[in-house]
Tab-separated table of C-alpha atoms and ligand atoms in Angstrom:
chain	number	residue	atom	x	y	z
A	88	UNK	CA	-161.743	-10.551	71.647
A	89	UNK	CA	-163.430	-11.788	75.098
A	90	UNK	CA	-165.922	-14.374	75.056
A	91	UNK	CA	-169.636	-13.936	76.225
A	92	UNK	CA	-169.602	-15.190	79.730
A	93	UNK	CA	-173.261	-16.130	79.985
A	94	UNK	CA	-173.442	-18.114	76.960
A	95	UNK	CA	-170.832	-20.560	79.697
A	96	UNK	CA	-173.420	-20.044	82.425
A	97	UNK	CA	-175.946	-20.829	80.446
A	98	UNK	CA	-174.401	-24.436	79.889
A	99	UNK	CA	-174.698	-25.262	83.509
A	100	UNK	CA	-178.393	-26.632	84.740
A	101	UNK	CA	-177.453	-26.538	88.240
A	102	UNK	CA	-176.857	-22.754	88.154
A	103	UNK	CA	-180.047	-21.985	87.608
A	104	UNK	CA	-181.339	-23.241	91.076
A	105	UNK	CA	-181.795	-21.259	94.322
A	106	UNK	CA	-180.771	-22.257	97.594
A	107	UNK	CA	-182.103	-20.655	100.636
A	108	UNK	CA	-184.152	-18.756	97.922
A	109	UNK	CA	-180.985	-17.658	96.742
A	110	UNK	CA	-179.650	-17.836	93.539
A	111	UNK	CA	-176.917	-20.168	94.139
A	112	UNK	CA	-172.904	-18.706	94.205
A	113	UNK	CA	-170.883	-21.782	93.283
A	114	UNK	CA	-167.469	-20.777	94.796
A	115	UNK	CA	-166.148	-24.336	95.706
A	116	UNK	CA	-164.419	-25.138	91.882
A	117	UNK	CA	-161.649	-26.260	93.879
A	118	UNK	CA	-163.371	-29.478	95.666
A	119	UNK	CA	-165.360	-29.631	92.567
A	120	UNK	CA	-166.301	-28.062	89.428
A	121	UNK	CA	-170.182	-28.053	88.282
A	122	UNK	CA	-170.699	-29.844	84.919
A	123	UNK	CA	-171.825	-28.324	81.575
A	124	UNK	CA	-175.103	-29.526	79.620
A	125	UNK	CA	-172.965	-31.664	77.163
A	126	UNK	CA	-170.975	-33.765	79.874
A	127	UNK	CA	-174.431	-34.255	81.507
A	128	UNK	CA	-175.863	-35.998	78.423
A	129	UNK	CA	-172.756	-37.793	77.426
A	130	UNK	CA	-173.217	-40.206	80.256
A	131	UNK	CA	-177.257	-40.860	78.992
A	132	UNK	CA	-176.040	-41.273	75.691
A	133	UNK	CA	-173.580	-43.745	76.462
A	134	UNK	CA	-175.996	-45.960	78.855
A	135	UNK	CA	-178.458	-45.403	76.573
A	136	UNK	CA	-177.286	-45.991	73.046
A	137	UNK	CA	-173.482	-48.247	73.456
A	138	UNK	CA	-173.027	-49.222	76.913
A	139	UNK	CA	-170.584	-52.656	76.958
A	140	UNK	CA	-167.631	-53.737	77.790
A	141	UNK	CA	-164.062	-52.755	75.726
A	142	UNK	CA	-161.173	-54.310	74.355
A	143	UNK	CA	-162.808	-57.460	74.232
A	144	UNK	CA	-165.953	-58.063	72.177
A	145	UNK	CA	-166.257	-58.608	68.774
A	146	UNK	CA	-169.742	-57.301	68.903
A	147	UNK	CA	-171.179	-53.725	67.525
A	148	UNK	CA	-171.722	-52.594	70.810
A	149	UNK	CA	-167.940	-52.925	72.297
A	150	UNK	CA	-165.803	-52.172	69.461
A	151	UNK	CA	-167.953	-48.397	69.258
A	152	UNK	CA	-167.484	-48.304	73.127
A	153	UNK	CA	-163.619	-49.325	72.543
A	154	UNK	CA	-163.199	-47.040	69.764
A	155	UNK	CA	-164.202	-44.329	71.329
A	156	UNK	CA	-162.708	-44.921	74.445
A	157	UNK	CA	-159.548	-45.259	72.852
A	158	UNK	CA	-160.527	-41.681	70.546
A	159	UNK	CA	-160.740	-40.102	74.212
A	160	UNK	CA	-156.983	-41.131	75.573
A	161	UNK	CA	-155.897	-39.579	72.227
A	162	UNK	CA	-157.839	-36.361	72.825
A	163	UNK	CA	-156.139	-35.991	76.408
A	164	UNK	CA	-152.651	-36.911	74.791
A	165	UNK	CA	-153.026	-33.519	72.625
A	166	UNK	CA	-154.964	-31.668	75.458
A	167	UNK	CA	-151.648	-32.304	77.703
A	168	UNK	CA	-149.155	-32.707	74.398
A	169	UNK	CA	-147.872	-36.097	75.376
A	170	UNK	CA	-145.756	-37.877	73.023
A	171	UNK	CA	-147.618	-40.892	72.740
A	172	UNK	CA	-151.211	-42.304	73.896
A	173	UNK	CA	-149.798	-44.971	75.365
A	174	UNK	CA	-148.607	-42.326	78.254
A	175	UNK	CA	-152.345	-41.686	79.234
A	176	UNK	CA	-153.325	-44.031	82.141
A	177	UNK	CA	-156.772	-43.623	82.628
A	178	UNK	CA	-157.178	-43.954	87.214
A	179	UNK	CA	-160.234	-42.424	89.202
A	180	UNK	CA	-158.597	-39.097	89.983
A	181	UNK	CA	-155.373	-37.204	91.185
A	182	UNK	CA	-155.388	-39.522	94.481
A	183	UNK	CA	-155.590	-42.894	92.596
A	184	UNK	CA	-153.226	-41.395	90.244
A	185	UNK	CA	-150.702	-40.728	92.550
A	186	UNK	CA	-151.108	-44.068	94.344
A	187	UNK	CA	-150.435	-45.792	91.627
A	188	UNK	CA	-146.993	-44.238	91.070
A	189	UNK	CA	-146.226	-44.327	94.423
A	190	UNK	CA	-146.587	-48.041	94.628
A	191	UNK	CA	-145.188	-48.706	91.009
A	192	UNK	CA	-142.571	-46.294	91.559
A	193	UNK	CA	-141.824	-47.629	95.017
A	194	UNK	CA	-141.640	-51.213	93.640
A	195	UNK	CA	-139.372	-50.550	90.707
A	196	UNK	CA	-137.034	-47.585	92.297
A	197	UNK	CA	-136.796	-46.783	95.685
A	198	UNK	CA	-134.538	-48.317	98.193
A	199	UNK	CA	-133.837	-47.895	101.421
A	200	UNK	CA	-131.944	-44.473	102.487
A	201	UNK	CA	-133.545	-42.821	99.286
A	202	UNK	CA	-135.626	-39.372	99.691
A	203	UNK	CA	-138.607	-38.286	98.243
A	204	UNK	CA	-139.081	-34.403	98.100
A	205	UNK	CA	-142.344	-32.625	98.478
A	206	UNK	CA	-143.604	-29.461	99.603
A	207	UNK	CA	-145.217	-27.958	102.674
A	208	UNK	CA	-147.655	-26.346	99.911
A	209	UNK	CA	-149.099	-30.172	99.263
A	210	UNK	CA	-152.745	-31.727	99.316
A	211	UNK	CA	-152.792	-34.999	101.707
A	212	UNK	CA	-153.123	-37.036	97.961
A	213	UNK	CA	-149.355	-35.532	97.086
A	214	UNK	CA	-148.330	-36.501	100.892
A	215	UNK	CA	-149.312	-39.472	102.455
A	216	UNK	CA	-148.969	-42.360	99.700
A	217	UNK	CA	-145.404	-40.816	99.556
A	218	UNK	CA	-145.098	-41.280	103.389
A	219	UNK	CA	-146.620	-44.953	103.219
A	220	UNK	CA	-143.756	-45.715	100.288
A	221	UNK	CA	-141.352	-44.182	102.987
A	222	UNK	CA	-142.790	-46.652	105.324
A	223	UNK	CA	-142.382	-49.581	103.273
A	224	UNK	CA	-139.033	-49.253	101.561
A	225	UNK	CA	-137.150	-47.325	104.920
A	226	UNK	CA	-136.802	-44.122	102.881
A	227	UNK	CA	-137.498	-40.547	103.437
A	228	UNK	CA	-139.521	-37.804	102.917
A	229	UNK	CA	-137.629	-34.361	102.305
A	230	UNK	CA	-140.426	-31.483	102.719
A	231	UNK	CA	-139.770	-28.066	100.379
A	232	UNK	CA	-140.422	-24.671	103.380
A	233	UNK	CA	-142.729	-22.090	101.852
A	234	UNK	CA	-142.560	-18.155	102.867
A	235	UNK	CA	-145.339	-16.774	105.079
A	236	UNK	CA	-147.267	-15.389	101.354
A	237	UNK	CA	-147.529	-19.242	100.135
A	238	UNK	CA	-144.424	-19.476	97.822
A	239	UNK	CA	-142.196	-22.009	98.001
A	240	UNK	CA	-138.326	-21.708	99.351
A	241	UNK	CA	-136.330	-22.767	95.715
A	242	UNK	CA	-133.420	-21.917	97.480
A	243	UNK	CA	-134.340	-24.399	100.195
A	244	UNK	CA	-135.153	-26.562	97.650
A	245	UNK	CA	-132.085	-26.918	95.964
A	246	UNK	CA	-130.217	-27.273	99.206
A	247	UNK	CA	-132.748	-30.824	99.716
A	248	UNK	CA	-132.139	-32.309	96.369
A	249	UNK	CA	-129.082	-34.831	96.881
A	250	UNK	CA	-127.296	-38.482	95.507
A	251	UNK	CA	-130.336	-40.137	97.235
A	252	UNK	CA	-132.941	-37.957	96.217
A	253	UNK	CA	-134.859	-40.051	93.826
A	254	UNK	CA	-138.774	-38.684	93.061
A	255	UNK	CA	-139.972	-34.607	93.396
A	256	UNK	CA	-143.620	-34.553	94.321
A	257	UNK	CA	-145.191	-31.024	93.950
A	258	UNK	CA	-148.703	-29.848	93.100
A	259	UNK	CA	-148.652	-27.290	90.131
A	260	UNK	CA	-150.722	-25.250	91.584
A	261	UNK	CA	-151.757	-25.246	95.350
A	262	UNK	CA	-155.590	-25.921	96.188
A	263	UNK	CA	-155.468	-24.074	99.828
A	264	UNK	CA	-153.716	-20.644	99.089
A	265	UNK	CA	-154.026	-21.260	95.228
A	266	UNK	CA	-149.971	-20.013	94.538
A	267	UNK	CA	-149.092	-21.374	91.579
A	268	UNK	CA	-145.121	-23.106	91.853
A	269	UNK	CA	-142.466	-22.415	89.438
A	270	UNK	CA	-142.790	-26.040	88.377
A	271	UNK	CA	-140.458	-25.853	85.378
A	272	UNK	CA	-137.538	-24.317	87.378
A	273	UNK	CA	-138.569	-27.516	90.135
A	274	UNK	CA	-138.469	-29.909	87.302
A	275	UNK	CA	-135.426	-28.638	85.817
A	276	UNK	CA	-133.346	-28.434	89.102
A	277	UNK	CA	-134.873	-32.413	89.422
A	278	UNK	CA	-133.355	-33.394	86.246
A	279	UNK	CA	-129.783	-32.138	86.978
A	280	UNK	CA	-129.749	-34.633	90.086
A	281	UNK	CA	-131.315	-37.195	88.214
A	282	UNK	CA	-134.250	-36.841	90.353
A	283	UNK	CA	-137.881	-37.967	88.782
A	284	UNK	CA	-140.303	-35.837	89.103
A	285	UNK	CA	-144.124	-35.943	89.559
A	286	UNK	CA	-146.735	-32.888	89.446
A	287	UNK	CA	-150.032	-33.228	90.951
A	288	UNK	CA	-152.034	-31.046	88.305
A	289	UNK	CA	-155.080	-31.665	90.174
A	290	UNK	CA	-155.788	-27.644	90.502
A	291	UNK	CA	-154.040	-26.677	87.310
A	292	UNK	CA	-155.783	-28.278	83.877
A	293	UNK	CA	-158.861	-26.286	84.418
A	294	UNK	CA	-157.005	-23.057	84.656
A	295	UNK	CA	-153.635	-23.392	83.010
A	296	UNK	CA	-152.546	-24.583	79.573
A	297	UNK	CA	-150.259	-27.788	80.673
A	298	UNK	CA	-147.424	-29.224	77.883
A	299	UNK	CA	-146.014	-31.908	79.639
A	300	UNK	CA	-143.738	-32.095	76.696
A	301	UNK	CA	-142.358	-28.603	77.330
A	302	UNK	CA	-142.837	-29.085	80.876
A	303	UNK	CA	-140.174	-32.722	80.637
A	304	UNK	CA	-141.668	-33.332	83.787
A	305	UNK	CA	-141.903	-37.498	84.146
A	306	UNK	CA	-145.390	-37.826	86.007
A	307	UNK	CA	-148.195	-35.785	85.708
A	308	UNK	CA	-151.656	-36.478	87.611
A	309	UNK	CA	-155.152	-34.434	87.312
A	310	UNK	CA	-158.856	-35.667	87.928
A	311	UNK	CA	-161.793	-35.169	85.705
A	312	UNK	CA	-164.096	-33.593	88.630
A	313	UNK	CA	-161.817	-30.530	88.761
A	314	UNK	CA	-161.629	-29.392	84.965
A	315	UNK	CA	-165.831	-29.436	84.014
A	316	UNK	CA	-165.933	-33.630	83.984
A	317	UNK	CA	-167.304	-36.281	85.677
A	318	UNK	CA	-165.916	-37.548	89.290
A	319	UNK	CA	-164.549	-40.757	89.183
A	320	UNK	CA	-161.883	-40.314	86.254
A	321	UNK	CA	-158.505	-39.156	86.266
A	322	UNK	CA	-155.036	-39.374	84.443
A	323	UNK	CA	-151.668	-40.184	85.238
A	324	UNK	CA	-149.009	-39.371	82.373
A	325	UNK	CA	-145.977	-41.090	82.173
A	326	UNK	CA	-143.197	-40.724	79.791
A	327	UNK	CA	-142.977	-44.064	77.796
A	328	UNK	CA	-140.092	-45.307	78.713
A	329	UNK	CA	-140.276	-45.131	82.513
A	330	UNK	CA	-143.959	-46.422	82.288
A	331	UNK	CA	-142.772	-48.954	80.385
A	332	UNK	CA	-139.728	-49.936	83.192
A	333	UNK	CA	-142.494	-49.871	86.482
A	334	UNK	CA	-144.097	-52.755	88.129
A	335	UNK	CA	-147.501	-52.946	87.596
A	336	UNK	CA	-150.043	-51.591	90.027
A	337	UNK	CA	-153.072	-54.158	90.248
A	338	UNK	CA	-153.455	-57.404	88.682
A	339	UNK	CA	-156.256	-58.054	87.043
A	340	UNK	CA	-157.740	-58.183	83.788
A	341	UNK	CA	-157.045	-56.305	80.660
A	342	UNK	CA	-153.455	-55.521	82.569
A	343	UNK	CA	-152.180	-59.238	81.285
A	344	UNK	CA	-150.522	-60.725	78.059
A	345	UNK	CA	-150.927	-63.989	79.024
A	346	UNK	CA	-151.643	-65.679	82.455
A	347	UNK	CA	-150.501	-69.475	83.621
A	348	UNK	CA	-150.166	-70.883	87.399
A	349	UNK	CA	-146.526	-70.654	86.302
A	350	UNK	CA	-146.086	-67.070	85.006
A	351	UNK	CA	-147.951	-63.951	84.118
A	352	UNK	CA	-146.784	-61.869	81.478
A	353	UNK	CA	-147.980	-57.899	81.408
A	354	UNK	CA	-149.802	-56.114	78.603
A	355	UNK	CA	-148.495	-53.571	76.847
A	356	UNK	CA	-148.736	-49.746	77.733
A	357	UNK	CA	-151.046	-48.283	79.063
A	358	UNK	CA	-153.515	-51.560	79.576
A	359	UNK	CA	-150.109	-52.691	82.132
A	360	UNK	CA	-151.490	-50.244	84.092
A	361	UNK	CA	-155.272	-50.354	83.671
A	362	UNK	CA	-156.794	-53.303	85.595
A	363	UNK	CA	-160.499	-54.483	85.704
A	364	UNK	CA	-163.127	-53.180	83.534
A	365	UNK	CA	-162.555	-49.615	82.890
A	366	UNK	CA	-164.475	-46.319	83.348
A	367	UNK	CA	-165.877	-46.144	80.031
A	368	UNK	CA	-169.163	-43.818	80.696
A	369	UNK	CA	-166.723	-41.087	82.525
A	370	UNK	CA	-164.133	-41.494	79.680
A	371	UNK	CA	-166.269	-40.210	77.298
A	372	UNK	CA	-168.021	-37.800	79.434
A	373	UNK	CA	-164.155	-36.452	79.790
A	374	UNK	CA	-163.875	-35.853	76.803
A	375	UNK	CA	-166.735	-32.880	76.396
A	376	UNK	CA	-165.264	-31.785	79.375
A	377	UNK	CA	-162.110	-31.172	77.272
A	378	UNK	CA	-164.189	-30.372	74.131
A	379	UNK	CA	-165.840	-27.960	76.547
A	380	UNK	CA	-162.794	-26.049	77.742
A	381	UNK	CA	-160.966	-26.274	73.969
A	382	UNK	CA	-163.988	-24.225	72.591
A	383	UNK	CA	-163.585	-21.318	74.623
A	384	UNK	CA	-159.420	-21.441	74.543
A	385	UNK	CA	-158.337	-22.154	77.974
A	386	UNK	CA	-156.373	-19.008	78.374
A	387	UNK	CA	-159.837	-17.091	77.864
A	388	UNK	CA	-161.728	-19.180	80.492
A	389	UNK	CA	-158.627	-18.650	82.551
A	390	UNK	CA	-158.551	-14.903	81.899
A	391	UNK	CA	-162.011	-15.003	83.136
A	392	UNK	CA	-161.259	-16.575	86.640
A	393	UNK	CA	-158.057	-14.085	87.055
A	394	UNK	CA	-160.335	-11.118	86.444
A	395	UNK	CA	-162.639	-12.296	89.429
A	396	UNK	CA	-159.822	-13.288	91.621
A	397	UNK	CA	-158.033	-10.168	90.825
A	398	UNK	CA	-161.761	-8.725	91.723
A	399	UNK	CA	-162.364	-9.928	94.802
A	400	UNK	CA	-158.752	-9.633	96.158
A	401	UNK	CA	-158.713	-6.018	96.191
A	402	UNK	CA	-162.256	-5.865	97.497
A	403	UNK	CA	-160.994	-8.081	100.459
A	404	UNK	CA	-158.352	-6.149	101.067
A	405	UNK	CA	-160.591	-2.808	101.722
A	406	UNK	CA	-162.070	-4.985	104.588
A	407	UNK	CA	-160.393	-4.534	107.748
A	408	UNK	CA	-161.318	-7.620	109.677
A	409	UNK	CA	-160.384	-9.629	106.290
A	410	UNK	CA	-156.713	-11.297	106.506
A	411	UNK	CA	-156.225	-13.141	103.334
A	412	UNK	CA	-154.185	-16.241	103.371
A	413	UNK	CA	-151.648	-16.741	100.484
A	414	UNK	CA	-150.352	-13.458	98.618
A	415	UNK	CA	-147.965	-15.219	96.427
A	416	UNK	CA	-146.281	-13.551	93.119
A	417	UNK	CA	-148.969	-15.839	91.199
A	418	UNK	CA	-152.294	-17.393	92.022
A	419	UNK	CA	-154.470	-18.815	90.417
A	420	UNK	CA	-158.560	-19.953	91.423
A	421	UNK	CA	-158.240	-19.429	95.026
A	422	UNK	CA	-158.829	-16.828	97.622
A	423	UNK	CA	-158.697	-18.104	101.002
A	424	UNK	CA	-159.244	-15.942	103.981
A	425	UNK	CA	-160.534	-15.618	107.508
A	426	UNK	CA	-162.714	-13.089	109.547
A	427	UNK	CA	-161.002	-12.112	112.726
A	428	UNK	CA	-162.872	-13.467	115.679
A	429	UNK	CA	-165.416	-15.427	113.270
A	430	UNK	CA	-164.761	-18.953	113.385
A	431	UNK	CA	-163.894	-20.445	109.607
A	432	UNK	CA	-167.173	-22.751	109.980
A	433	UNK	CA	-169.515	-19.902	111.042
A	434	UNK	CA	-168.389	-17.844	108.269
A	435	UNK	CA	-169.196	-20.962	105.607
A	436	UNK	CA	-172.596	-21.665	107.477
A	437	UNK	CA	-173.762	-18.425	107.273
A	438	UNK	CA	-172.398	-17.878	104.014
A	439	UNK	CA	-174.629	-20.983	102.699
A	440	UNK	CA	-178.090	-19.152	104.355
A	441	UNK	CA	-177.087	-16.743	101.264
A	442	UNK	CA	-176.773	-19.415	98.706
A	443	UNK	CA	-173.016	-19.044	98.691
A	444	UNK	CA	-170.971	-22.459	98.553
A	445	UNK	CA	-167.677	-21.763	99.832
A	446	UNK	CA	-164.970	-24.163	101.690
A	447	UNK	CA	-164.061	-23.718	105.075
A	448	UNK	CA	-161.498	-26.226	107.144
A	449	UNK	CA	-157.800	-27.496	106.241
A	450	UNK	CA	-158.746	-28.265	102.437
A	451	UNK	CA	-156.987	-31.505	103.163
A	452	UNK	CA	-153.466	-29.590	103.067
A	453	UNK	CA	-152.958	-29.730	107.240
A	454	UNK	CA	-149.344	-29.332	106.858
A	455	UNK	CA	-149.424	-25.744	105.642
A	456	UNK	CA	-152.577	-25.148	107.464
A	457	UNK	CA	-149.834	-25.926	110.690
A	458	UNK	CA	-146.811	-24.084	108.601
A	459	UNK	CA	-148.913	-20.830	108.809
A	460	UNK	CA	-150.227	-21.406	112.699
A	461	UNK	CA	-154.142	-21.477	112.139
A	462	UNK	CA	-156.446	-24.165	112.123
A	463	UNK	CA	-158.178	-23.636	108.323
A	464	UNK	CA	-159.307	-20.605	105.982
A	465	UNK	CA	-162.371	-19.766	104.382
A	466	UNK	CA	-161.719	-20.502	100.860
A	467	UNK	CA	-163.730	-18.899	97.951
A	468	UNK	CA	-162.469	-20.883	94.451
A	469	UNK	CA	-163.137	-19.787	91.104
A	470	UNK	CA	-164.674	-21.413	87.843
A	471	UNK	CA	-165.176	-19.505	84.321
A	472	UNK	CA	-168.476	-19.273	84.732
A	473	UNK	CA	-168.124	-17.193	88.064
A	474	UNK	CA	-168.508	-12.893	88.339
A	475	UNK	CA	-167.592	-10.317	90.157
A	476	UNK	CA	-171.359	-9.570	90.687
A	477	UNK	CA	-171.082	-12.792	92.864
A	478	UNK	CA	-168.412	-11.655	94.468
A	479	UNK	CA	-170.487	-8.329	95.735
A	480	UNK	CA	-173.174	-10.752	96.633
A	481	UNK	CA	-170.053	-12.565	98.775
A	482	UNK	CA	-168.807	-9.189	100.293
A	483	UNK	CA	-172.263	-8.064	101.057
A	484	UNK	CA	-173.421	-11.643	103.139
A	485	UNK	CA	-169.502	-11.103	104.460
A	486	UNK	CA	-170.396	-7.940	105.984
A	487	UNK	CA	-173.118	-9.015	107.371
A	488	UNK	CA	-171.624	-11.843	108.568
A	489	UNK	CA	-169.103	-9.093	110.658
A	490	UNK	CA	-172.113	-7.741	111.651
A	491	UNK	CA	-173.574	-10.598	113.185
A	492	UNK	CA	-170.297	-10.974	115.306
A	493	UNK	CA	-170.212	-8.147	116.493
B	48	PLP	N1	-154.168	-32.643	94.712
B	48	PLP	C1	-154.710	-31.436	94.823
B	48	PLP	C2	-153.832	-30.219	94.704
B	48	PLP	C3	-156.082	-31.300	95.042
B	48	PLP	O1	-156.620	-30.091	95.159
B	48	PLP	C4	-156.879	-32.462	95.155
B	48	PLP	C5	-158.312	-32.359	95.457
B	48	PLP	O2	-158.778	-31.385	95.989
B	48	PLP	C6	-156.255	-33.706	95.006
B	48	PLP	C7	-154.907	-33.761	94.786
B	48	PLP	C8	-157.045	-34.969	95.063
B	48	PLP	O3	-157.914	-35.029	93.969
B	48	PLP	P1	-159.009	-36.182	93.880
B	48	PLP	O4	-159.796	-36.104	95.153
B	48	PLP	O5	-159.801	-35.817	92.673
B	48	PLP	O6	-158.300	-37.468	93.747
């Protein structure tokens, strides 16, 4: 049975508002999703009613705050189906995520000659704190071709794994032509050469049921922002036991057993890994988030967002001027294009005079920006609570956008 797509709508204040007395069409889920009604008023609630610090008080206040945050990091290891909570490491988001792996990684694992694989498909988080590792420990980065429709080479791919290749970067599913990678077969292929491997799920949770268990990859990275939560929080899973091998990130507190001028020991997992006072407020808010998508079944919001890709795809096609950029076997969220002879920009500016948010520029993925020989795309990206009646209100300003050119 389908669910009753404006009972979601209805769950998002900022909707509601016109812009450019427009009624606003949010199609930028990729940079960031909008947040529902119950993430909104988890953050008052907790400033309101139990804000203090965790982990140590003894006081009402902080052991509700702890408990809860602690409630939360088991919520996320079922959302993902980790083995353990102690392989949730709360960070700010995909980026700090995958910073913190590169450097604990890095510290613990890589030596000089080593490679480190990624793909041309990557966002500049999945790229460059791999290429400042490179730069510290003399290693290298290996980089997986993709085909002109936005799918990556596996063939190529298997032909770059080697002795020394020690860590696979890819993103599970690609935020600038939205092609979703075969990460299983990726992780797979990793495992036979004893590779690790990391995905940055960054564009995935919101749209894809992740098991990291099934999945066996080692890493996994997402951010609140992109799956209905607040900005500022973000996961990295580990599997226990390499968590438990890595050098720690940041010193601070709460990452420390005990601390002497002489020697520091490390807490256990995941506080090794979670210095300073944490993001408690965005924790919890998190959590609706994930409350949020769980209520509706993820594969329902997802079919949702596949019916208005699906949608507008076709519809794009029937326009002549219209090249789309990425046509690979499976997408998900995105639908990134250009206007021939409209500059990307233009298109977004005059797109906005409509009340339609779209992306327009490199979406912080230059490399296959480059791969593909153009500058950036317009990029329209998809959230459950988007329609195909906003995606005629999209052709329609698009047309007379062509119009305007000429
Ligand atoms: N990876 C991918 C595929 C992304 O799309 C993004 C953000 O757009 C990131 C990483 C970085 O995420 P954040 O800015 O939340 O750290």
């Amino acid at each position: 049975m389908g669910i009753d797509q404006n009972s979601i709508i209805a769950q998002f204040p900022i909707l509601k508002q016109q812009i450019n007395k427009f009624p606003l069409v949010y199609f930028d889920n990729a940079a960031t999703t909008q947040k529902p009604q119950c993430v909104i008023e988890s953050l008052t609630d907790y400033y309101s009613n139990f804000n203090s610090n965790i982990h140590r008080g003894v006081h009402h206040l902080s052991q509700k705050a702890t408990e809860a945050y602690e409630q939360v990091r088991a919520q996320i290891k079922d959302f993902i189906h980790a083995n353990s909570s102690n392989e949730i490491v709360f960070t700010k988001g995909t980026t700090d995520s995958i910073n913190l792996l590169a450097f604990s990684i890095g510290e613990t694992f890589i030596e000089e000659g080593d490679e480190i694989i990624v793909s041309e498909l990557e966002h500049h988080s999945n790229i460059v704190p791999w290429q400042m590792l490179c730069q510290r420990k003399k290693a290298h980065l290996r980089v997986i071709p993709v085909n002109d429709e936005g799918d990556l080479l596996i063939d190529e791919y298997r032909k770059l794994l080697n002795k020394r290749t020690r860590l696979v970067a890819v993103g599970h599913v690609s935020n600038a032509l939205g092609t979703v990678n075969p990460i299983k077969e990726i992780i797979d292929l990793a495992h036979q050469n004893n590779s690790f491997v990391l995905i940055d799920g960054a564009q995935a949770v919101a749209h894809l049921a992740v098991d990291v268990k099934a999945l066996d990859c080692d890493f996994y990275a997402f951010s609140g922002h992109k799956m209905y939560g607040p900005m500022g929080i973000g996961v990295l899973y580990g599997k226990k036991h390499l968590l438990e091998q890595l050098q720690p990130y940041q010193g601070g507190g709460e990452m420390i057993a005990s601390v002497s001028f002489e020697k520091t020991t490390y807490n256990e997992l995941p506080y090794k890994f979670e210095a300073g006072t944490p993001n408690v407020a965005d924790v919890l808010a998190l959590s609706k988030a994930i409350e949020f998508i769980q209520k509706y079944g993820i594969s329902n919001l997802a079919k949702l967002e596949s019916e208005v890709l699906e949608y507008a795809t076709e519809e794009f096609k029937k326009i002549k001027r219209i090249k789309i950029v990425g046509t690979a076997k499976r997408k998900a969220g995105v639908l990134s294009f250009l206007i021939e002879g409209v500059h990307p920009y233009d298109v977004g500016t005059i797109l906005d005079q409509f009340g339609i948010a779209v992306r327009t520029g490199n979406h912080c993925a230059e490399p296959i920006m480059t791969r593909l020989g153009i500058r950036g795309t317009i990029r329209a990206s998809f959230a459950a609570y988007n329609t195909k009646e906003e995606v005629d209100r999209l052709l329609k300003a698009i047309h007379k956008t062509i119009d305007m050119f000429g």
